[in-house]
Short mmCIF file of C-alpha atoms and ligand atoms in Angstrom, two decimals:
data_model
loop_
_atom_site.label_atom_id
_atom_site.label_comp_id
_atom_site.label_asym_id
_atom_site.label_seq_id
_atom_site.Cartn_x
_atom_site.Cartn_y
_atom_site.Cartn_z
CA UNK A 1 94.45 116.59 96.66
CA UNK A 2 97.14 115.64 99.16
CA UNK A 3 96.26 116.99 102.58
CA UNK A 4 99.62 116.96 104.33
CA UNK A 5 102.14 116.10 101.65
CA UNK A 6 104.94 117.94 103.43
CA UNK A 7 105.00 115.58 106.42
CA UNK A 8 108.50 114.27 106.97
CA UNK A 9 108.72 110.57 107.80
CA UNK A 10 110.61 109.46 110.86
CA UNK A 11 113.61 107.30 110.16
CA UNK A 12 113.48 103.62 111.16
CA UNK A 13 116.55 104.09 113.36
CA UNK A 14 114.86 106.90 115.25
CA UNK A 15 111.83 104.72 115.87
CA UNK A 16 113.90 101.81 117.08
CA UNK A 17 115.87 103.86 119.57
CA UNK A 18 113.21 106.30 120.80
CA UNK A 19 111.74 105.72 124.22
CA UNK A 20 108.01 105.18 123.87
CA UNK A 21 106.02 107.79 125.70
CA UNK A 22 102.35 108.35 126.30
CA UNK A 23 101.60 111.29 124.03
CA UNK A 24 97.88 111.54 124.65
CA UNK A 25 97.37 114.97 126.21
CA UNK A 26 94.35 114.99 128.51
CA UNK A 27 94.27 118.80 128.31
CA UNK A 28 93.21 118.65 124.65
CA UNK A 29 89.72 117.43 125.49
CA UNK A 30 88.04 120.77 125.78
CA UNK A 31 90.30 122.53 123.34
CA UNK A 32 87.53 123.97 121.18
CA UNK A 33 86.25 126.13 124.00
CA UNK A 34 89.45 128.13 124.22
CA UNK A 35 90.25 128.16 120.50
CA UNK A 36 90.17 131.41 118.53
CA UNK A 37 87.83 131.68 115.56
CA UNK A 38 90.90 131.93 113.37
CA UNK A 39 92.07 128.57 114.64
CA UNK A 40 88.58 127.16 114.13
CA UNK A 41 88.60 128.48 110.57
CA UNK A 42 91.84 126.61 110.03
CA UNK A 43 90.18 123.43 111.34
CA UNK A 44 87.31 123.92 108.93
CA UNK A 45 89.72 124.48 106.07
CA UNK A 46 87.94 127.73 105.22
CA UNK A 47 87.77 131.28 106.54
CA UNK A 48 84.79 132.33 108.69
CA UNK A 49 83.88 135.61 106.88
CA UNK A 50 81.76 137.25 109.63
CA UNK A 51 83.86 135.82 112.43
CA UNK A 52 84.48 139.19 114.06
CA UNK A 53 80.72 139.55 114.69
CA UNK A 54 80.41 136.20 116.44
CA UNK A 55 79.95 136.15 120.23
CA UNK A 56 82.91 134.97 122.31
CA UNK A 57 82.90 131.22 122.94
CA UNK A 58 80.74 130.58 119.86
CA UNK A 59 81.39 127.18 118.29
CA UNK A 60 80.41 126.83 114.61
CA UNK A 61 77.94 123.98 114.03
CA UNK A 62 80.41 122.15 111.82
CA UNK A 63 82.79 121.88 114.77
CA UNK A 64 80.29 121.18 117.53
CA UNK A 65 80.39 117.46 116.70
CA UNK A 66 82.72 115.63 119.06
CA UNK A 67 85.66 113.91 117.39
CA UNK A 68 85.54 111.37 120.22
CA UNK A 69 88.91 112.42 121.62
CA UNK A 70 87.61 112.09 125.19
CA UNK A 71 87.21 108.36 124.58
CA UNK A 72 90.98 108.11 124.26
CA UNK A 73 91.37 108.54 128.01
CA UNK A 74 90.64 104.82 128.38
CA UNK A 75 93.41 103.84 125.94
CA UNK A 76 96.79 103.02 127.49
CA UNK A 77 100.11 104.17 126.09
CA UNK A 78 98.97 104.78 122.52
CA UNK A 79 100.69 107.41 120.39
CA UNK A 80 98.18 110.01 119.24
CA UNK A 81 98.89 110.99 115.62
CA UNK A 82 95.88 113.23 115.09
CA UNK A 83 92.98 114.45 117.25
CA UNK A 84 90.44 115.43 114.55
CA UNK A 85 89.81 112.83 113.31
CA UNK A 86 91.27 110.67 116.08
CA UNK A 87 94.14 108.44 114.95
CA UNK A 88 96.38 106.62 117.38
CA UNK A 89 98.82 103.72 117.11
CA UNK A 90 100.14 101.24 119.66
CA UNK A 91 103.84 100.85 120.47
CA UNK A 92 104.99 97.33 119.53
CA UNK A 93 105.76 96.20 123.08
CA UNK A 94 102.15 96.97 124.09
CA UNK A 95 100.86 94.56 121.44
CA UNK A 96 102.17 91.47 123.21
CA UNK A 97 98.74 90.04 124.13
CA UNK A 98 97.42 87.22 121.93
CA UNK A 99 94.06 88.98 121.99
CA UNK A 100 94.45 92.76 121.83
CA UNK A 101 92.54 94.46 124.65
CA UNK A 102 90.47 97.59 124.01
CA UNK A 103 93.03 99.73 125.80
CA UNK A 104 95.68 98.78 123.23
CA UNK A 105 93.72 98.61 120.00
CA UNK A 106 94.81 101.27 117.48
CA UNK A 107 92.24 103.78 116.26
CA UNK A 108 91.82 104.95 112.69
CA UNK A 109 88.96 107.36 112.12
CA UNK A 110 88.49 109.25 108.87
CA UNK A 111 85.59 111.23 110.29
CA UNK A 112 83.98 112.05 113.63
CA UNK A 113 82.45 109.50 115.99
CA UNK A 114 78.66 109.64 115.42
CA UNK A 115 76.42 110.76 118.28
CA UNK A 116 74.62 107.42 118.69
CA UNK A 117 78.02 105.81 119.33
CA UNK A 118 79.06 108.46 121.83
CA UNK A 119 75.74 107.72 123.58
CA UNK A 120 76.16 103.92 123.06
CA UNK A 121 72.58 103.95 121.80
CA UNK A 122 71.67 101.16 119.35
CA UNK A 123 67.89 101.69 119.46
CA UNK A 124 66.36 101.58 115.99
CA UNK A 125 69.69 100.57 114.40
CA UNK A 126 69.26 98.70 111.14
CA UNK A 127 71.57 97.20 108.55
CA UNK A 128 70.40 97.15 104.93
CA UNK A 129 71.66 94.69 102.32
CA UNK A 130 70.63 95.73 98.84
CA UNK A 131 71.77 95.98 95.24
CA UNK A 132 72.51 92.80 93.28
CA UNK A 133 70.53 90.50 95.64
CA UNK A 134 67.29 88.55 95.22
CA UNK A 135 65.78 89.75 98.52
CA UNK A 136 67.00 93.05 99.91
CA UNK A 137 67.15 92.82 103.72
CA UNK A 138 66.78 95.31 106.53
CA UNK A 139 67.96 93.70 109.74
CA UNK A 140 67.93 94.91 113.33
CA UNK A 141 70.65 93.92 115.79
CA UNK A 142 68.19 91.40 117.27
CA UNK A 143 67.54 89.90 113.80
CA UNK A 144 71.27 89.39 113.32
CA UNK A 145 71.65 87.89 116.78
CA UNK A 146 68.63 85.57 116.49
CA UNK A 147 68.50 84.48 112.87
CA UNK A 148 72.11 83.60 112.08
CA UNK A 149 74.81 81.50 113.66
CA UNK A 150 76.88 83.56 116.11
CA UNK A 151 80.65 83.28 115.78
CA UNK A 152 83.31 84.44 118.28
CA UNK A 153 86.88 84.55 117.02
CA UNK A 154 90.08 86.63 117.12
CA UNK A 155 90.77 88.39 113.81
CA UNK A 156 93.46 90.94 113.00
CA UNK A 157 92.82 94.35 111.53
CA UNK A 158 95.75 96.27 110.04
CA UNK A 159 95.58 99.70 108.45
CA UNK A 160 96.74 99.69 104.81
CA UNK A 161 99.03 102.61 105.68
CA UNK A 162 100.75 100.91 108.63
CA UNK A 163 104.50 101.56 108.12
CA UNK A 164 103.91 104.68 106.00
CA UNK A 165 106.35 106.71 108.15
CA UNK A 166 109.30 104.84 106.64
CA UNK A 167 108.71 105.68 102.98
CA UNK A 168 111.21 108.01 101.34
CA UNK A 169 110.24 110.32 99.84
CA UNK A 170 107.47 110.54 102.41
CA UNK A 171 103.84 109.90 101.64
CA UNK A 172 100.93 112.00 102.86
CA UNK A 173 98.60 110.61 105.49
CA UNK A 174 98.98 109.42 109.07
CA UNK A 175 102.63 108.69 109.78
CA UNK A 176 102.02 105.20 111.20
CA UNK A 177 105.19 103.40 112.27
CA UNK A 178 104.40 99.77 113.16
CA UNK A 179 101.41 99.87 115.52
CA UNK A 180 98.32 100.32 113.31
CA UNK A 181 97.44 96.66 113.81
CA UNK A 182 95.68 94.61 116.44
CA UNK A 183 93.90 91.31 116.94
CA UNK A 184 90.86 91.58 119.23
CA UNK A 185 88.27 88.84 119.59
CA UNK A 186 85.12 89.64 117.65
CA UNK A 187 81.57 88.31 118.03
CA UNK A 188 79.03 88.52 115.25
CA UNK A 189 77.65 86.69 112.25
CA UNK A 190 79.41 85.67 109.08
CA UNK A 191 79.10 88.27 106.34
CA UNK A 192 78.72 85.31 103.98
CA UNK A 193 75.64 83.98 105.84
CA UNK A 194 73.90 87.35 105.62
CA UNK A 195 74.77 87.83 101.95
CA UNK A 196 73.53 84.31 101.18
CA UNK A 197 70.25 85.01 103.01
CA UNK A 198 69.79 88.02 100.73
CA UNK A 199 70.61 85.82 97.73
CA UNK A 200 73.59 87.16 95.81
CA UNK A 201 72.75 87.47 92.11
CA UNK A 202 75.19 86.19 89.45
CA UNK A 203 75.63 89.84 88.43
CA UNK A 204 77.28 90.68 91.79
CA UNK A 205 80.89 91.78 91.44
CA UNK A 206 81.78 93.86 94.50
CA UNK A 207 80.46 95.10 97.84
CA UNK A 208 80.11 98.76 98.89
CA UNK A 209 80.13 99.48 102.64
CA UNK A 210 78.45 102.41 104.38
CA UNK A 211 78.55 103.73 107.93
CA UNK A 212 77.09 106.82 109.53
CA UNK A 213 80.11 108.55 111.02
CA UNK A 214 80.24 112.30 110.40
CA UNK A 215 82.38 113.98 107.76
CA UNK A 216 85.01 116.38 109.12
CA UNK A 217 83.19 119.26 107.44
CA UNK A 218 80.10 118.48 109.51
CA UNK A 219 78.13 118.09 106.26
CA UNK A 220 75.72 115.16 106.85
CA UNK A 221 75.50 114.46 103.12
CA UNK A 222 79.21 113.85 102.69
CA UNK A 223 80.51 110.27 102.82
CA UNK A 224 83.43 109.74 105.21
CA UNK A 225 84.64 106.48 103.72
CA UNK A 226 82.87 103.79 101.71
CA UNK A 227 85.02 100.93 100.54
CA UNK A 228 84.30 97.40 99.39
CA UNK A 229 85.79 94.05 98.39
CA UNK A 230 85.41 91.70 95.42
CA UNK A 231 82.36 89.48 95.94
CA UNK A 232 84.61 86.37 96.19
CA UNK A 233 86.31 87.86 99.25
CA UNK A 234 82.98 89.02 100.72
CA UNK A 235 81.71 85.41 100.50
CA UNK A 236 84.81 83.93 102.18
CA UNK A 237 84.10 82.36 105.59
CA UNK A 238 86.41 84.56 107.72
CA UNK A 239 84.54 87.86 107.54
CA UNK A 240 82.20 88.97 110.30
CA UNK A 241 79.52 91.55 110.90
CA UNK A 242 80.42 92.11 114.55
CA UNK A 243 78.52 93.63 117.47
CA UNK A 244 81.02 92.71 120.19
CA UNK A 245 84.75 93.14 120.68
CA UNK A 246 86.40 91.17 123.48
CA UNK A 247 83.00 90.22 124.88
CA UNK A 248 81.70 93.81 125.17
CA UNK A 249 79.57 95.82 122.74
CA UNK A 250 81.87 97.18 120.01
CA UNK A 251 83.24 100.37 121.65
CA UNK A 252 82.30 103.80 120.30
CA UNK A 253 85.76 104.32 118.79
CA UNK A 254 85.63 100.98 116.99
CA UNK A 255 82.23 101.20 115.32
CA UNK A 256 79.36 100.81 117.81
CA UNK A 257 76.96 99.10 117.42
CA UNK A 258 77.98 97.15 114.30
CA UNK A 259 81.06 96.85 112.14
CA UNK A 260 82.56 94.70 109.47
CA UNK A 261 85.73 92.76 110.23
CA UNK A 262 87.28 91.65 106.94
CA UNK A 263 90.74 90.39 107.84
CA UNK A 264 93.42 90.01 105.18
CA UNK A 265 92.52 93.20 103.33
CA UNK A 266 93.49 96.75 104.37
CA UNK A 267 91.61 97.76 107.55
CA UNK A 268 89.68 100.38 105.60
CA UNK A 269 87.30 97.75 104.20
CA UNK A 270 86.22 96.86 107.76
CA UNK A 271 83.50 99.51 107.90
CA UNK A 272 82.60 100.80 111.35
CA UNK A 273 79.12 102.15 112.32
CA UNK A 274 77.87 99.84 109.56
CA UNK A 275 74.43 100.76 108.13
CA UNK A 276 74.43 99.35 104.62
CA UNK A 277 76.08 96.84 102.34
CA UNK A 278 75.37 97.61 98.71
CA UNK A 279 76.10 94.63 96.45
CA UNK A 280 77.36 96.10 93.21
CA UNK A 281 77.57 94.94 89.60
CA UNK A 282 80.92 96.70 89.22
CA UNK A 283 83.92 97.70 91.31
CA UNK A 284 82.66 99.98 94.08
CA UNK A 285 83.37 103.69 93.63
CA UNK A 286 82.56 105.11 97.08
CA UNK A 287 84.70 107.54 99.07
CA UNK A 288 88.36 106.40 99.20
CA UNK A 289 87.90 103.64 96.60
CA UNK A 290 89.07 105.82 93.70
CA UNK A 291 92.00 108.07 92.78
CA UNK A 292 95.07 107.35 94.91
CA UNK A 293 93.23 106.09 98.01
CA UNK A 294 94.15 102.51 98.95
CA UNK A 295 95.56 102.04 95.47
CA UNK A 296 99.01 100.99 94.29
CA UNK A 297 100.75 101.58 90.95
CA UNK A 298 99.98 98.71 88.54
CA UNK A 299 103.75 98.32 87.93
CA UNK A 300 106.91 98.92 90.03
CA UNK A 301 107.92 102.60 90.15
CA UNK A 302 111.01 104.46 91.38
CA UNK A 303 110.54 106.31 94.67
CA UNK A 304 108.91 109.70 94.10
CA UNK A 305 107.44 108.88 90.68
CA UNK A 306 104.28 110.76 89.74
CA UNK A 307 102.03 107.89 88.73
CA UNK A 308 99.00 108.77 86.56
CA UNK A 309 95.72 108.10 88.36
CA UNK A 310 94.65 105.73 85.59
CA UNK A 311 97.60 103.45 86.43
CA UNK A 312 96.57 102.95 90.05
CA UNK A 313 94.90 99.66 91.06
CA UNK A 314 92.99 98.72 94.22
CA UNK A 315 95.11 97.24 96.99
CA UNK A 316 93.94 93.72 97.89
CA UNK A 317 95.60 91.29 100.35
CA UNK A 318 98.01 92.75 102.91
CA UNK A 319 101.57 91.36 102.65
CA UNK A 320 103.09 88.93 105.20
CA UNK A 321 104.28 90.73 108.32
CA UNK A 322 105.39 90.35 111.94
CA UNK A 323 106.18 92.30 115.08
CA UNK A 324 108.57 91.84 117.98
CA UNK A 325 106.36 92.52 121.00
CA UNK A 326 108.75 91.35 123.74
CA UNK A 327 111.03 92.70 125.01
CA UNK A 328 110.52 96.42 124.39
CA UNK A 329 113.13 98.01 122.18
CA UNK A 330 116.16 99.17 124.18
CA UNK A 331 115.89 96.37 126.76
CA UNK A 332 118.93 95.37 128.78
CA UNK A 333 119.70 91.66 128.66
CA UNK A 334 122.45 89.41 130.03
CA UNK A 335 125.46 88.85 127.74
CA UNK A 336 126.18 85.19 127.05
CA UNK A 337 122.77 84.03 128.27
CA UNK A 338 119.67 83.01 126.29
CA UNK A 339 116.99 85.71 126.12
CA UNK A 340 113.41 85.10 125.09
CA UNK A 341 112.04 87.23 122.27
CA UNK A 342 108.53 86.89 120.92
CA UNK A 343 105.83 88.50 118.86
CA UNK A 344 103.10 87.87 116.31
CA UNK A 345 103.01 87.18 112.59
CA UNK A 346 100.14 87.50 110.09
CA UNK A 347 99.48 87.49 106.37
CA UNK A 348 96.73 88.73 104.05
CA UNK A 349 96.56 85.33 102.36
CA UNK A 350 95.95 83.44 105.61
CA UNK A 351 98.48 81.44 107.59
CA UNK A 352 102.15 82.35 107.88
CA UNK A 353 104.52 79.52 106.91
CA UNK A 354 107.72 80.32 108.85
CA UNK A 355 109.32 82.82 111.17
CA UNK A 356 113.01 83.67 111.57
CA UNK A 357 115.05 86.05 113.73
CA UNK A 358 118.52 87.50 113.34
CA UNK A 359 120.76 89.00 116.02
CA UNK A 360 123.49 90.17 113.64
CA UNK A 361 121.78 92.60 111.25
CA UNK A 362 120.50 89.88 108.96
CA UNK A 363 123.79 88.04 108.37
CA UNK A 364 122.59 84.81 109.96
CA UNK A 365 119.10 83.64 110.81
CA UNK A 366 117.61 81.17 113.22
CA UNK A 367 114.15 79.67 112.94
CA UNK A 368 111.66 80.80 115.56
CA UNK A 369 108.89 78.62 116.92
CA UNK A 370 105.67 79.57 115.17
CA UNK A 371 102.35 78.50 116.70
CA UNK A 372 99.34 77.63 114.59
CA UNK A 373 96.69 80.36 114.87
CA UNK A 374 93.55 79.54 116.89
CA UNK A 375 91.74 80.15 113.57
CA UNK A 376 92.71 81.50 110.15
CA UNK A 377 93.27 85.28 110.27
CA UNK A 378 94.10 85.40 113.96
CA UNK A 379 97.70 86.50 114.26
CA UNK A 380 100.20 83.77 115.13
CA UNK A 381 102.43 83.77 118.20
CA UNK A 382 106.14 83.20 117.61
CA UNK A 383 108.91 82.80 120.16
CA UNK A 384 112.67 82.44 119.90
CA UNK A 385 115.63 82.32 122.23
CA UNK A 386 118.63 84.46 121.27
CA UNK A 387 122.01 84.63 122.97
CA UNK A 388 124.11 87.80 122.60
CA UNK A 389 127.67 86.38 122.63
CA UNK A 390 129.25 89.32 124.47
CA UNK A 391 128.35 92.70 125.96
CA UNK A 392 127.33 95.37 123.47
CA UNK A 393 124.61 96.61 121.11
CA UNK A 394 122.41 94.17 119.24
CA UNK A 395 119.27 94.30 117.17
CA UNK A 396 116.66 91.60 116.83
CA UNK A 397 115.32 91.52 113.29
CA UNK A 398 112.16 89.50 112.73
CA UNK A 399 111.13 88.04 109.39
CA UNK A 400 107.95 86.16 108.50
CA UNK A 401 107.53 84.06 105.34
CA UNK A 402 104.20 83.30 103.69
CA UNK A 403 103.16 79.96 102.19
CA UNK A 404 104.28 81.05 98.71
CA UNK A 405 107.80 81.73 100.00
CA UNK A 406 107.48 85.54 100.11
CA UNK A 407 109.50 87.01 102.99
CA UNK A 408 109.43 90.37 104.64
CA UNK A 409 112.13 92.58 103.12
CA UNK A 410 114.84 94.36 105.16
CA UNK A 411 114.08 97.67 103.45
CA UNK A 412 110.86 99.45 102.50
CA UNK A 413 109.37 97.55 99.56
CA UNK A 414 107.54 98.92 96.55
CA UNK A 415 107.40 102.70 96.95
CA UNK A 416 103.92 104.00 96.15
CA UNK A 417 102.45 107.51 96.24
CA UNK A 418 100.38 107.07 99.41
CA UNK A 419 102.70 104.77 101.33
CA UNK A 420 100.67 101.55 101.60
CA UNK A 421 101.70 97.99 102.30
CA UNK A 422 105.07 98.50 103.99
CA UNK A 423 105.95 95.10 105.44
CA UNK A 424 109.66 95.67 106.07
CA UNK A 425 111.05 93.65 108.98
CA UNK A 426 110.47 95.01 112.45
CA UNK A 427 113.63 95.38 114.53
CA UNK A 428 114.31 96.21 118.15
CA UNK A 429 117.46 97.22 120.01
CA UNK A 430 118.99 95.06 122.78
CA UNK A 431 121.79 96.13 125.12
CA UNK A 432 123.69 93.13 126.42
CA UNK A 433 125.51 93.78 129.72
N1 MTE B 501 82.82 104.13 109.29
C1 MTE B 501 84.16 104.03 109.25
N2 MTE B 501 84.73 102.83 109.17
C2 MTE B 501 86.07 102.71 109.14
C3 MTE B 501 86.90 103.86 109.16
C4 MTE B 501 86.28 105.13 109.22
O1 MTE B 501 86.93 106.17 109.26
N3 MTE B 501 84.91 105.17 109.29
N4 MTE B 501 88.27 103.69 109.07
C5 MTE B 501 88.73 102.44 108.46
C6 MTE B 501 90.17 102.24 108.54
S1 MTE B 501 91.10 103.12 107.42
C7 MTE B 501 90.73 101.32 109.39
S2 MTE B 501 92.38 100.98 109.35
C8 MTE B 501 89.91 100.61 110.39
C9 MTE B 501 90.44 100.85 111.78
O2 MTE B 501 89.69 100.19 112.75
P1 MTE B 501 89.83 100.57 114.31
O3 MTE B 501 89.75 102.06 114.44
O4 MTE B 501 88.73 99.85 114.98
O5 MTE B 501 91.18 100.08 114.74
O6 MTE B 501 88.53 101.01 110.35
C10 MTE B 501 88.02 101.24 109.05
N5 MTE B 501 86.60 101.46 109.12
MO1 MO B 502 93.27 102.37 107.54
#
């Protein structure tokens, strides 16, 4: 069922021109206390039949769990799309750092932040590896830290629905514009090393990931999200089981105390609050692996087509993409003088091959300087110098190309029912004076 199918997408032009404001409302923190039972019923998605007999100020158990919204106070300048669960994206100009700081890392929660994470309590935490393995493992944080090689490396995470706001007709789900992506530095062990310690059987086909965040209904037996990757991807060297982000314990919002970081694939495979990896003998069928979730039509369809569920296939590598992170859209620059523009580029297949910018709506292009990444699956810095010939309105369009020659398109590519994989070029406005 589509939860918010009527959401209208914002137009790209509106996004380009809009001033970016801090939309996190601190006053929302204690909002449950003042809410009417009717409003709470709406949150639960069901009526509360004996509501009129409940004492004033009563909070139903299903809603007592904190969504973690209070944790957003430490984020800086993010756009809050939803407060239960918490979803927030980062304006492009705040993603200029090579390594994304905590304050600017987007948040995508499908459920509620679990209590142990709110308490930052990792006592008795274990990770189980089972299924198609020779020796099922149950590892503590200390086991992971002591028995495997520790790796520290920047890796990008991008939500599969980043760019959804630009699909027409619109697609249900969070209306991400461009900022559901970030590249923090992660510390942990290679997923591959842990899987190899468990001994992957030849029958292994896929992984299934589990965390212990709380379903929006409050029902402890309901899975929030449980996705997986083909075993070949799971055994690739880039993936980490991480306990630290930017040198600190993984923050509550981002999966404390342990999460997967599987760059290249949609962010949803990077399970937070990780408790179990089930090695499967078939494609995983956990929550949000089936139906229309993180799936694309197996063939190109016209916008708005009703695609039968049986024709939907799992989304794999994210397409090549880039952002302009400096200057901020709407910047004033000097006419006739060179202006520095810069950003990052990344690709689900690994390194980006080339980067170009245009100052005349895509009529002519100049090559930008593209740095090698510090490691595969860290995003790559690009810089260019553009000169607006005279006073007036300009746009910088940025276009990355992958090693197979695929470029970012100027328009939304491949319409799909849930609005995944939009890698259209990012553009910003410049006013030359
Ligand atoms: N346990 C758990 N893991 C999860 C999610 C979730 O809701 N619960 N969301 C996934 C999705 S859809 C994305 S895009 C990334 C976002 O990671 P971040 O919130 O750390 O930016 O986490 C993934 N891992
Ligand atoms: Mo996501």
